[in-house]
Coordinates of C-alpha atoms and ligand atoms in Angstrom, one line a residue:
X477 CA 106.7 156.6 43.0
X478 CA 103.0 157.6 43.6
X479 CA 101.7 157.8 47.0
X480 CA 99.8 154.7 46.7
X481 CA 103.1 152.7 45.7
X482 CA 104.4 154.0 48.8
X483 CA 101.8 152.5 51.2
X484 CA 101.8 149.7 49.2
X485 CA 104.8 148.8 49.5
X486 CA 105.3 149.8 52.9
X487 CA 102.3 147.5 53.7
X488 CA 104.4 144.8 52.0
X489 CA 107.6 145.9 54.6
X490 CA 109.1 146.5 51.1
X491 CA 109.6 150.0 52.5
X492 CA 113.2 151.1 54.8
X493 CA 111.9 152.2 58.1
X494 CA 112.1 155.9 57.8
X495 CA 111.0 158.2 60.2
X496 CA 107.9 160.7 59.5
X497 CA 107.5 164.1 59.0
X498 CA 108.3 166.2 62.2
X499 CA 109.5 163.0 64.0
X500 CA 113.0 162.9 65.6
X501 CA 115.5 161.4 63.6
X502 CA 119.3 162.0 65.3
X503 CA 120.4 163.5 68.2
X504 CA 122.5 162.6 71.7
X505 CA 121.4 159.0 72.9
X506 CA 118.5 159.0 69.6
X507 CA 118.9 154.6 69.0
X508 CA 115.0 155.2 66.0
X509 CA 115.2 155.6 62.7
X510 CA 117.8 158.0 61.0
X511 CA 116.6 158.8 57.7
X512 CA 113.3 160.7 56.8
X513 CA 111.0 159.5 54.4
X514 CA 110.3 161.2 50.8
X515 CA 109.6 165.1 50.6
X516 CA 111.5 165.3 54.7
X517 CA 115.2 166.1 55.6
X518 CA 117.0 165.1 58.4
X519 CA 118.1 168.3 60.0
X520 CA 120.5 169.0 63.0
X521 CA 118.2 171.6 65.1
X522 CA 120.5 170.1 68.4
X523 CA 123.0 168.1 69.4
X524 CA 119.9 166.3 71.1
X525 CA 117.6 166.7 68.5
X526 CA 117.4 166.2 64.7
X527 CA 113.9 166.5 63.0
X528 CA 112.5 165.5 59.9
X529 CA 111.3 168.7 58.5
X530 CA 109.8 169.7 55.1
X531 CA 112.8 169.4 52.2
X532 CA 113.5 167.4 49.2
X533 CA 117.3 166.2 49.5
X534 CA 118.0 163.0 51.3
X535 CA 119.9 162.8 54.6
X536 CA 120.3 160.9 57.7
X537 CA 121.7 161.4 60.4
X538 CA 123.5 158.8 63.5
X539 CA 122.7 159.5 67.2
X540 CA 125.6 161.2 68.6
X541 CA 126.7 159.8 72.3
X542 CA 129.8 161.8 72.9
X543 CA 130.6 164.3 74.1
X544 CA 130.8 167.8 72.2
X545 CA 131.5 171.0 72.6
X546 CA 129.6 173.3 70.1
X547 CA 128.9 177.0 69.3
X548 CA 125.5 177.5 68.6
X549 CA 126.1 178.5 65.0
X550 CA 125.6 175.0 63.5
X551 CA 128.8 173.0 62.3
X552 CA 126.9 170.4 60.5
X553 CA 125.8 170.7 57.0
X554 CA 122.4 170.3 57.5
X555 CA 119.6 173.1 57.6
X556 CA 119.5 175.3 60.6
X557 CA 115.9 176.2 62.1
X558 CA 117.0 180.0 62.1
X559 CA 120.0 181.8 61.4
X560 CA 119.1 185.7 62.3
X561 CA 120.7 186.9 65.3
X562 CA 121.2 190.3 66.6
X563 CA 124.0 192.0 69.3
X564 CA 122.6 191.9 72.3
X565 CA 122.7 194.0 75.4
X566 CA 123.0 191.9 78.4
X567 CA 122.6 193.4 81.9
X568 CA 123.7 190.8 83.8
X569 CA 127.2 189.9 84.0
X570 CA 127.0 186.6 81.8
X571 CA 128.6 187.1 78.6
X572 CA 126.6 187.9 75.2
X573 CA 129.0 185.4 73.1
X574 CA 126.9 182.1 72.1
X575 CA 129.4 179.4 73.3
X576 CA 127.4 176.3 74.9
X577 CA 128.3 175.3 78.2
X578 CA 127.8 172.0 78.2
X579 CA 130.3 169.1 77.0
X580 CA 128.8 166.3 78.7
X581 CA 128.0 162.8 77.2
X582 CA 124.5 161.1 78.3
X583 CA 122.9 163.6 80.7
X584 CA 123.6 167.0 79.8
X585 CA 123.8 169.6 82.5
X586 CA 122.3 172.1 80.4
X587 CA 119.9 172.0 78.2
X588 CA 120.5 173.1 74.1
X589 CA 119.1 177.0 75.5
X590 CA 121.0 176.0 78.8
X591 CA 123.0 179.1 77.9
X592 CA 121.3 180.5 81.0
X593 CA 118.9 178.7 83.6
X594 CA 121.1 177.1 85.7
X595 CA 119.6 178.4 89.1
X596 CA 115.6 178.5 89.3
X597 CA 114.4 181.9 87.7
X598 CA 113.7 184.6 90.3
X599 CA 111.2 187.5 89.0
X600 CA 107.7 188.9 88.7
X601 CA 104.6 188.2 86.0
X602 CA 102.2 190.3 84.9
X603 CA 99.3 187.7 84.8
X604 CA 98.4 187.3 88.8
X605 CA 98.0 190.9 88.8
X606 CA 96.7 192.1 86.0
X607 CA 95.1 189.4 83.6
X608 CA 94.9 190.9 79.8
X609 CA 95.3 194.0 81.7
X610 CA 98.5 194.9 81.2
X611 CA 100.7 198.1 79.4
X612 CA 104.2 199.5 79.5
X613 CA 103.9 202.0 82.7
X614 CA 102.3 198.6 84.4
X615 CA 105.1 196.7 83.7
X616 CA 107.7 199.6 84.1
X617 CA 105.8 200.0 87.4
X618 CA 106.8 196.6 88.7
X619 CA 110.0 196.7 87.1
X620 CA 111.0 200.3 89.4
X621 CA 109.3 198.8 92.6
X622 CA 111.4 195.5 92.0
X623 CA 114.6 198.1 92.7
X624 CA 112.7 200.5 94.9
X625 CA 112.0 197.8 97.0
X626 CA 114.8 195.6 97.6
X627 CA 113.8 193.0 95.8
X628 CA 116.3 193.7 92.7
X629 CA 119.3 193.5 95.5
X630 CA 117.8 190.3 97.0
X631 CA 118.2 188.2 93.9
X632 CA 115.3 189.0 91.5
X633 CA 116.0 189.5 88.0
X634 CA 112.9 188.9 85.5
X635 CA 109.9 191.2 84.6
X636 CA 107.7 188.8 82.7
X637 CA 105.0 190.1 80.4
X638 CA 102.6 187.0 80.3
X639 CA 99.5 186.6 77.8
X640 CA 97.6 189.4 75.7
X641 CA 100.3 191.3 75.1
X642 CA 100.4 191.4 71.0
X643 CA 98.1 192.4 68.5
X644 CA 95.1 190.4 68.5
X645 CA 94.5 191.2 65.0
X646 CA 97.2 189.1 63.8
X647 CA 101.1 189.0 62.4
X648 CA 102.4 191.5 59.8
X649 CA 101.3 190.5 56.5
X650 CA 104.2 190.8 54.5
X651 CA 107.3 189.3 57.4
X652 CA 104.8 187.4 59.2
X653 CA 106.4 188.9 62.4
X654 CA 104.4 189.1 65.5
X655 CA 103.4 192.5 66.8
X656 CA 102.8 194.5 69.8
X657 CA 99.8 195.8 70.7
X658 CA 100.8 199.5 70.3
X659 CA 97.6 200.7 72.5
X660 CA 99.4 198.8 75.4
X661 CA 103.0 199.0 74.3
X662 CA 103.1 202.5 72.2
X663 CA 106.9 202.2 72.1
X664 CA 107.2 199.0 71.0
X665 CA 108.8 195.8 72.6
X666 CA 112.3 196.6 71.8
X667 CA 111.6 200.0 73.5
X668 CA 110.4 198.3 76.7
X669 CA 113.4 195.9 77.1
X670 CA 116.2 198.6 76.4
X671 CA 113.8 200.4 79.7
X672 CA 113.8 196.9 81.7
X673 CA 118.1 196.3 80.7
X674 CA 118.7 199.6 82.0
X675 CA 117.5 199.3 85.4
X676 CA 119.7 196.1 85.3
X677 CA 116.7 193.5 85.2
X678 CA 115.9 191.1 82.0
X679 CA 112.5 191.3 80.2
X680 CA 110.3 188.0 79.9
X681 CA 107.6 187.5 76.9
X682 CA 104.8 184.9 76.6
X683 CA 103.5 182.8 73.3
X684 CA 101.6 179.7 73.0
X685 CA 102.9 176.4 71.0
X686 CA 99.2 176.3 69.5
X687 CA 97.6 178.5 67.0
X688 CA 96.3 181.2 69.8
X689 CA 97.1 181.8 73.2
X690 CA 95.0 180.9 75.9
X691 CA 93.6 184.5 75.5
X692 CA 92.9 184.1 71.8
X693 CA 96.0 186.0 70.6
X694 CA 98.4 184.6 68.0
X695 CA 100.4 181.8 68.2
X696 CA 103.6 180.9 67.5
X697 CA 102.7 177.0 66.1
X698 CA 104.5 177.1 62.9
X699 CA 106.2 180.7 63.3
X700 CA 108.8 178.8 66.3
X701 CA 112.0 180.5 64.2
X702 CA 110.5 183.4 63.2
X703 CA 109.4 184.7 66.8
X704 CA 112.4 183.1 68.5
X705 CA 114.6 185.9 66.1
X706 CA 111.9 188.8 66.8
X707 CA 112.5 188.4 70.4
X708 CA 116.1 188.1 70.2
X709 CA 116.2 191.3 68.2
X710 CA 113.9 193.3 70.7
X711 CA 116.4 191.8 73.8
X712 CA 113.8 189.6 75.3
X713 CA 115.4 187.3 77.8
X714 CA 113.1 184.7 79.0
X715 CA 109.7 183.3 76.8
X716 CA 107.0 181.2 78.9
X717 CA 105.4 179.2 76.5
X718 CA 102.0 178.3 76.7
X719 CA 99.7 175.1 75.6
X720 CA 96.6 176.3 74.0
X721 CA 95.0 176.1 70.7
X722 CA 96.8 172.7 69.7
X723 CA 95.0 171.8 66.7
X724 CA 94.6 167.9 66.1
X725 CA 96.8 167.2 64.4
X726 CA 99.1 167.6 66.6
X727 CA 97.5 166.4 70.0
X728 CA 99.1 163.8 71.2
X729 CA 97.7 160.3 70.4
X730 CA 98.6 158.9 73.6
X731 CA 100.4 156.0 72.9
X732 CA 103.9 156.7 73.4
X733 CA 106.8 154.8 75.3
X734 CA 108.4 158.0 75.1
X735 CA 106.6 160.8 76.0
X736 CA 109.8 163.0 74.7
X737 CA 108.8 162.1 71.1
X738 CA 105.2 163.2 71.6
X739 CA 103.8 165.6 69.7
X740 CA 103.5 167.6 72.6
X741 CA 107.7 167.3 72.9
X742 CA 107.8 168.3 69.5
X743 CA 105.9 171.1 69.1
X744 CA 108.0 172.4 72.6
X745 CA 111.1 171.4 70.9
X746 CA 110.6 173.2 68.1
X747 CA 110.4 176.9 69.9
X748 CA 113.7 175.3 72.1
X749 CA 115.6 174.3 69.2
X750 CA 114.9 178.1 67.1
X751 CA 115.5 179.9 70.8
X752 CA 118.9 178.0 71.2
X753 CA 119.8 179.2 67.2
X754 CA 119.8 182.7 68.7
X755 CA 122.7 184.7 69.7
X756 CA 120.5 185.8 72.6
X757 CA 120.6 183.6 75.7
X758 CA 116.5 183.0 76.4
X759 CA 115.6 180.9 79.1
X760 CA 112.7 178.7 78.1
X761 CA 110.1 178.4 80.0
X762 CA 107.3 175.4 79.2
X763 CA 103.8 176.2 80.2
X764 CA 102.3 172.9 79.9
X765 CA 100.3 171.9 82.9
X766 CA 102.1 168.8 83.6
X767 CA 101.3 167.5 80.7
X768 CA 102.3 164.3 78.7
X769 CA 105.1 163.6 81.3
X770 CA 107.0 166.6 80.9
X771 CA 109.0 166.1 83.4
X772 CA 110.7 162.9 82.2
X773 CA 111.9 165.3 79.0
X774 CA 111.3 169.0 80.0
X775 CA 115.0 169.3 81.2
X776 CA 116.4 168.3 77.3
X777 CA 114.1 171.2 76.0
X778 CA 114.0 173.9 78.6
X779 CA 114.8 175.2 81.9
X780 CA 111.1 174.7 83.8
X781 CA 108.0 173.1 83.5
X782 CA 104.5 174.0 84.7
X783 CA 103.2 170.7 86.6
X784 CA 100.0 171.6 87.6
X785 CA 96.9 174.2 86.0
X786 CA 96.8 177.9 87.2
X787 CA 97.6 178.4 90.3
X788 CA 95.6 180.2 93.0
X789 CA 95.4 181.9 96.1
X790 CA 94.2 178.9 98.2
X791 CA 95.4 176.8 100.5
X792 CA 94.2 173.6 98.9
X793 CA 96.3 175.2 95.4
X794 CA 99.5 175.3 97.8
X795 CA 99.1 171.7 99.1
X796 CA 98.2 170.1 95.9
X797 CA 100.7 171.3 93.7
X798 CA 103.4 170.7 96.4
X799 CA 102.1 167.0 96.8
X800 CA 102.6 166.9 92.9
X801 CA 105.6 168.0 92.6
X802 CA 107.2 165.6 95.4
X803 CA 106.1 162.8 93.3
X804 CA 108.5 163.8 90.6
X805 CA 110.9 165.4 93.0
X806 CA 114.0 163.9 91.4
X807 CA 113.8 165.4 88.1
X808 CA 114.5 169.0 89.2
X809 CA 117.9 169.9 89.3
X810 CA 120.4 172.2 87.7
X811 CA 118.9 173.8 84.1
X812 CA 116.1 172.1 84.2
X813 CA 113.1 171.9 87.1
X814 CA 109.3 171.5 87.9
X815 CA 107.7 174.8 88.2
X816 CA 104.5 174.8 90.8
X817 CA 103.5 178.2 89.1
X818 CA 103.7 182.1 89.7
X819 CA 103.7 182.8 93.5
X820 CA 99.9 184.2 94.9
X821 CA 101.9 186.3 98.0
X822 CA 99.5 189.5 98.1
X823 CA 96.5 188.2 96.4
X824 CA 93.0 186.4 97.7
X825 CA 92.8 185.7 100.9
X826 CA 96.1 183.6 102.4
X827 CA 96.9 183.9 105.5
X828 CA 100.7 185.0 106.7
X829 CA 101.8 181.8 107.5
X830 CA 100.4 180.3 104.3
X831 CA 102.1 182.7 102.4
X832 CA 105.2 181.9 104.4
X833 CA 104.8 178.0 103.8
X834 CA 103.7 178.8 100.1
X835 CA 107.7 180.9 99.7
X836 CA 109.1 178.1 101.7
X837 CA 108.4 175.3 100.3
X838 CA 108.7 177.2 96.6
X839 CA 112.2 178.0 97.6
X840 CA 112.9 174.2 99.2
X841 CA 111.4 172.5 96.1
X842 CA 113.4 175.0 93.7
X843 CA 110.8 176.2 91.9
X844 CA 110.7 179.6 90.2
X845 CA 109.8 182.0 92.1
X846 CA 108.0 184.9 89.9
X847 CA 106.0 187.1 92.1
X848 CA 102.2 188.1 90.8
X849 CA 100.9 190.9 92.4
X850 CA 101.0 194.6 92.2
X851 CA 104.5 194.9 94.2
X852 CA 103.0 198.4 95.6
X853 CA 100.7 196.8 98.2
X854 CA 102.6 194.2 99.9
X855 CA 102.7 194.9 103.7
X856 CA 106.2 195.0 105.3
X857 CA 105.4 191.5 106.6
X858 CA 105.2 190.1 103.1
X859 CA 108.0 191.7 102.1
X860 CA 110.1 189.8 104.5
X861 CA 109.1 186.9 103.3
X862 CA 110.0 187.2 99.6
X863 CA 113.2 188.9 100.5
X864 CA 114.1 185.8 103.0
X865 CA 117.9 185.8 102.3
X866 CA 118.2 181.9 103.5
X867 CA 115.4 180.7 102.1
X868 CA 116.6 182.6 98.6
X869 CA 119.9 181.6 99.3
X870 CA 118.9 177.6 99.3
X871 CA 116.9 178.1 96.2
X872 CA 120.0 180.2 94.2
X873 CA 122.4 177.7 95.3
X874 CA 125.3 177.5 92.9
X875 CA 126.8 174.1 94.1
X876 CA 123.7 172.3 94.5
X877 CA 121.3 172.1 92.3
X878 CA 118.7 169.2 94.3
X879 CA 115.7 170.4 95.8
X880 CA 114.6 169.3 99.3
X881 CA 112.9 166.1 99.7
X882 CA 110.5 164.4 101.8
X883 CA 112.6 162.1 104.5
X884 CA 111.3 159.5 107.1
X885 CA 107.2 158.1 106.5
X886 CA 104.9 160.7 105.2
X887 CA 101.0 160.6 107.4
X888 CA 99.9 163.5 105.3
X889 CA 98.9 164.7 102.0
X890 CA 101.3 166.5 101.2
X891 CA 104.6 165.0 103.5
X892 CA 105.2 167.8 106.1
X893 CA 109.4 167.0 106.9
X894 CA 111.4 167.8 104.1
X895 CA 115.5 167.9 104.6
X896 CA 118.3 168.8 101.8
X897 CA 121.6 169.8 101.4
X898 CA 123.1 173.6 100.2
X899 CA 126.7 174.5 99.9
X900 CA 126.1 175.6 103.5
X901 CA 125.1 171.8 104.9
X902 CA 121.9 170.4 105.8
X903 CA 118.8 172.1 106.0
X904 CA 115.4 170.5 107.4
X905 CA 111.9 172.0 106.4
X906 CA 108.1 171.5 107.7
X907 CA 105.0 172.8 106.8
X908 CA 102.0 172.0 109.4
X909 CA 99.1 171.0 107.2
X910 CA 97.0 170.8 110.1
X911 CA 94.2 173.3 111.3
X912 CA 95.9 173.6 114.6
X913 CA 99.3 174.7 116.3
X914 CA 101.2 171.4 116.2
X915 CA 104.6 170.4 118.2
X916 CA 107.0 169.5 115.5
X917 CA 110.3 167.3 116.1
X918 CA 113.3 167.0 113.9
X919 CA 115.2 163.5 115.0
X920 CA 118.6 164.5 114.3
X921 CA 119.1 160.4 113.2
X922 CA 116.2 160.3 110.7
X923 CA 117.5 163.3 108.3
X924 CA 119.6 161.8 105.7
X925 CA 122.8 163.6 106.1
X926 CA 122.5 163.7 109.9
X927 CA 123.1 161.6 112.6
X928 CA 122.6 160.9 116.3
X929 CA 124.9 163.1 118.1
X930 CA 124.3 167.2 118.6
X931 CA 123.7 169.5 116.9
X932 CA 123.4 173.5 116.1
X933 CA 120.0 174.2 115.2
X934 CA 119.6 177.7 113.0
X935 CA 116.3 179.3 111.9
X936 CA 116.5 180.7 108.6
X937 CA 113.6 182.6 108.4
X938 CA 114.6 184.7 111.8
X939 CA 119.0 184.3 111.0
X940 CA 119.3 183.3 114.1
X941 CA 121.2 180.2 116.1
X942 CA 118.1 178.5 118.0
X943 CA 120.9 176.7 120.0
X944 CA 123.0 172.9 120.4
X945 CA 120.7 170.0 120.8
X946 CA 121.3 166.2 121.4
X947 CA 119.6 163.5 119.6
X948 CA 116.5 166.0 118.7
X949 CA 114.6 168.9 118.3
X950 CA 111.0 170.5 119.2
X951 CA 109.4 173.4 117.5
X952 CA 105.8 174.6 117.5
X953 CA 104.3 175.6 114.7
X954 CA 101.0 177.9 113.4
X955 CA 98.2 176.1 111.6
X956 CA 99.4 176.3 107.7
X957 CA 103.0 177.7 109.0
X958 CA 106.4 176.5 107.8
X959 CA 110.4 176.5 109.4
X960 CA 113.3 176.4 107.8
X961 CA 117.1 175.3 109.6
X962 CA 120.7 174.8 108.8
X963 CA 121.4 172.0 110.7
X964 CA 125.0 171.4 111.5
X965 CA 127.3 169.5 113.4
X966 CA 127.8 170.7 117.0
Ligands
LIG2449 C1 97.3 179.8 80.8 C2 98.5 179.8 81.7 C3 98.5 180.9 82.6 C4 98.4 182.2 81.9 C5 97.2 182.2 80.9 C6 97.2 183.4 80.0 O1 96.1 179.6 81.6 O2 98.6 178.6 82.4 O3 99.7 180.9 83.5 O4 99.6 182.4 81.1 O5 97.2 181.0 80.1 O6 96.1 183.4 79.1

């Protein structure tokens, strides 16, 4: 039938609804269309996803809705995005077999990589501290002081290399890989993760669901299985994936009453779905600015999910993107959260106690927490702070995976009294916004969790019991500064 029939028809509704090229057509909870139209294949990529991708036999494919436990090597008939797969070398103590966790039914507690992820990542990133700046002794550099300095033993585990860090000149001609730079990385990539394994920390890479990165290097639009199998095979462990150079035809036409089958869904998917195919557990990472309503469909593709633009070292960056982020406060939890961006501890101009309230409220919110500065030059002071064994301890814990939430009437921009729950009990944070030293009070009856009897107040930046207190609480606290306590019965 010519192409013309086709619309012809279709005009006439003469046509069975079939789903288009790239769109989703199967998958955990899918209820649209299930078969693709001419010249498309409906292909398993997930049990949350099926896509119509480029093929010429006919398939379709009904929305699963129960529960299944699944290797990731496909057991469907249908195409896989990637099958390559190499041995790898874990450092950590998770295991390098490929069996999914999950077996849940409607909400999955992990997402199709949700082979790790679980807890928010905790790490450093070359692009705070160096820009396009970067090379191997940089990032070896980083990687040795992350050991040297206590900060390997206090829970961090990634050394991210962000943008600029291929050859700008483009992939190899004949595999289409993606290359290294070899004036930054002489040794190769492979080289610099066997380096990062062995001081037991994971190595993090950066590409771009776009044609270029946001510094004009390639892309991996197009090349999603392809890249996903080069950084298995080198041992990378964690990709950010960045939003730039999206050509138009595949912005997003904003018009969806999804925003998980947006373009800007699929094109994430599609890196998620060829990550997940390797034997490599990579945590996914989606740099997409809070864009179209990640958060309603970030946690079914990946582990985090930028809200905001780039951060920076300012105050007004701090209280904006925390405001943000309390507005979509309940979609962070387990495997899948909102990530207010790389931490700017060491950089510009914050004071101490904003760079307290900026780890704080990082850790309370469960974002990641991936340092960006040249670890060398943090004072002893700011050292403290990152290595805050309470404050890490809330964000890392295993049994609950809920951030901290505003509680009682918020009277500023962003709420100041946050309160949440670790395995430990119930933990109450503030932040004064104001310009001024301020007397804050935590009324034992307004924290959810709480009530109005006594209670043992504990300060978790200090680890120290402030002492038993009826009914409520006072503290005073710094212009910009933040608190922390364990709250527990008396
Ligand atoms: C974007 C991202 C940043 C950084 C740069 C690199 O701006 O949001 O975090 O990765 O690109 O070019």
């Amino acid at each position: 039938m010519s192409f013309k029939a086709i619309i012809a028809l279709s005009v006439l509704g003469l046509v069975g609804a079939q789903q288009t090229l790239w769109g989703q057509c199967g998958g955990i909870n899918w209820t649209g269309q299930t078969s693709c139209g001419s010249g498309a294949v409906c292909t398993y990529l997930n049990d949350w996803y099926y896509q119509c991708l480029p093929g010429t036999s006919t398939s379709s494919r009904t929305s699963t809705s129960t529960s299944s436990t699944r290797a990731s090597t496909s057991n469907t008939s249908s195409t896989r995005v990637s099958t390559t797969s190499t041995s790898s070398t874990r450092v950590s103590t998770t295991s390098t077999t490929s069996t999914r966790v999950s077996t849940t039914t409607s909400s999955p507690s992990s997402t199709p990589t949700g082979r790790v992820g679980k807890l928010p990542a905790l790490g450093w990133n070359s692009w705070n501290a160096y820009r396009c700046d970067i090379n191997e002794t940089k990032l070896l550099n980083a990687a040795n002081q992350m050991v040297s300095l206590g900060l390997k033993a206090a829970g961090y585990q990634y050394v991210n290399i962000d943008d600029c860090w291929s050859n700008i000149n483009g992939r190899d001609p004949s595999t289409q890989q993606i290359l290294p730079d070899l004036n930054k990385f002489p040794n190769g990539m492979a080289s610099v993760a066997s380096k990062i394994h062995s001081l037991g920390l994971l190595l993090g890479i950066y590409s771009d669901a776009g044609t270029k990165t946001c510094s004009g290097y390639p892309g991996s639009l197009g090349y999603e299985a392809i890249d996903a199998a080069t950084f298995s095979s080198w041992g990378i462990d964690y990709l950010k994936y960045d939003n730039c150079n999206v050509p138009s035809e595949w912005q997003d036409n904003w018009t969806y009453p999804d925003w998980g089958q947006s373009n800007s869904a699929i094109r994430y998917r599609q890196m998620g779905t060829a990550l997940a195919a390797q034997s490599r557990p990579i945590q996914y990472s989606l740099c997409i600015w809070g864009a179209a309503q990640v958060w309603t469909w970030g946690a079914s593709v990946g582990q985090s999910w930028r809200i905001s633009g780039d951060s920076a070292p300012t105050w007004s960056y701090i209280t904006s993107v925390i405001d943000r982020n309390v507005a979509i406060i309940d979609y962070t939890n387990f495997y899948g959260r909102s990530d207010m961006d790389m931490m700017e501890i060491g950089n510009g101009d914050l004071t101490l106690a904003e760079e307290r309230t900026h780890f704080l409220m990082w850790a309370a919110l469960k974002s990641p927490i991936l340092l960006g500065t040249d670890l060398s030059l943090l004072s002893t002071d700011q050292l403290n702070i990152i290595k805050n064994k309470e404050l890490l301890a809330f964000s890392q814990d295993e049994l609950v995976g809920a951030p901290a939430k505003p509680y009682g009437t918020a009277t500023t921009t962003p709420p100041e009294y946050y309160s949440g729950k670790s395995s430990k009990g119930v933990h109450v944070f503030i932040m004064n916004t104001s310009s001024s030293t301020s007397t804050k009070t935590i009324t034992f009856a307004n924290v959810p969790g709480l009530g109005s009897g006594s209670y043992k107040v504990h300060d978790m930046w200090t680890g120290t019991d402030v002492g038993t207190f009826s009914g409520s609480w006072s503290t005073s606290l710094g212009s910009h500064d933040s608190g922390g306590w364990l709250i527990t019965p008396a």
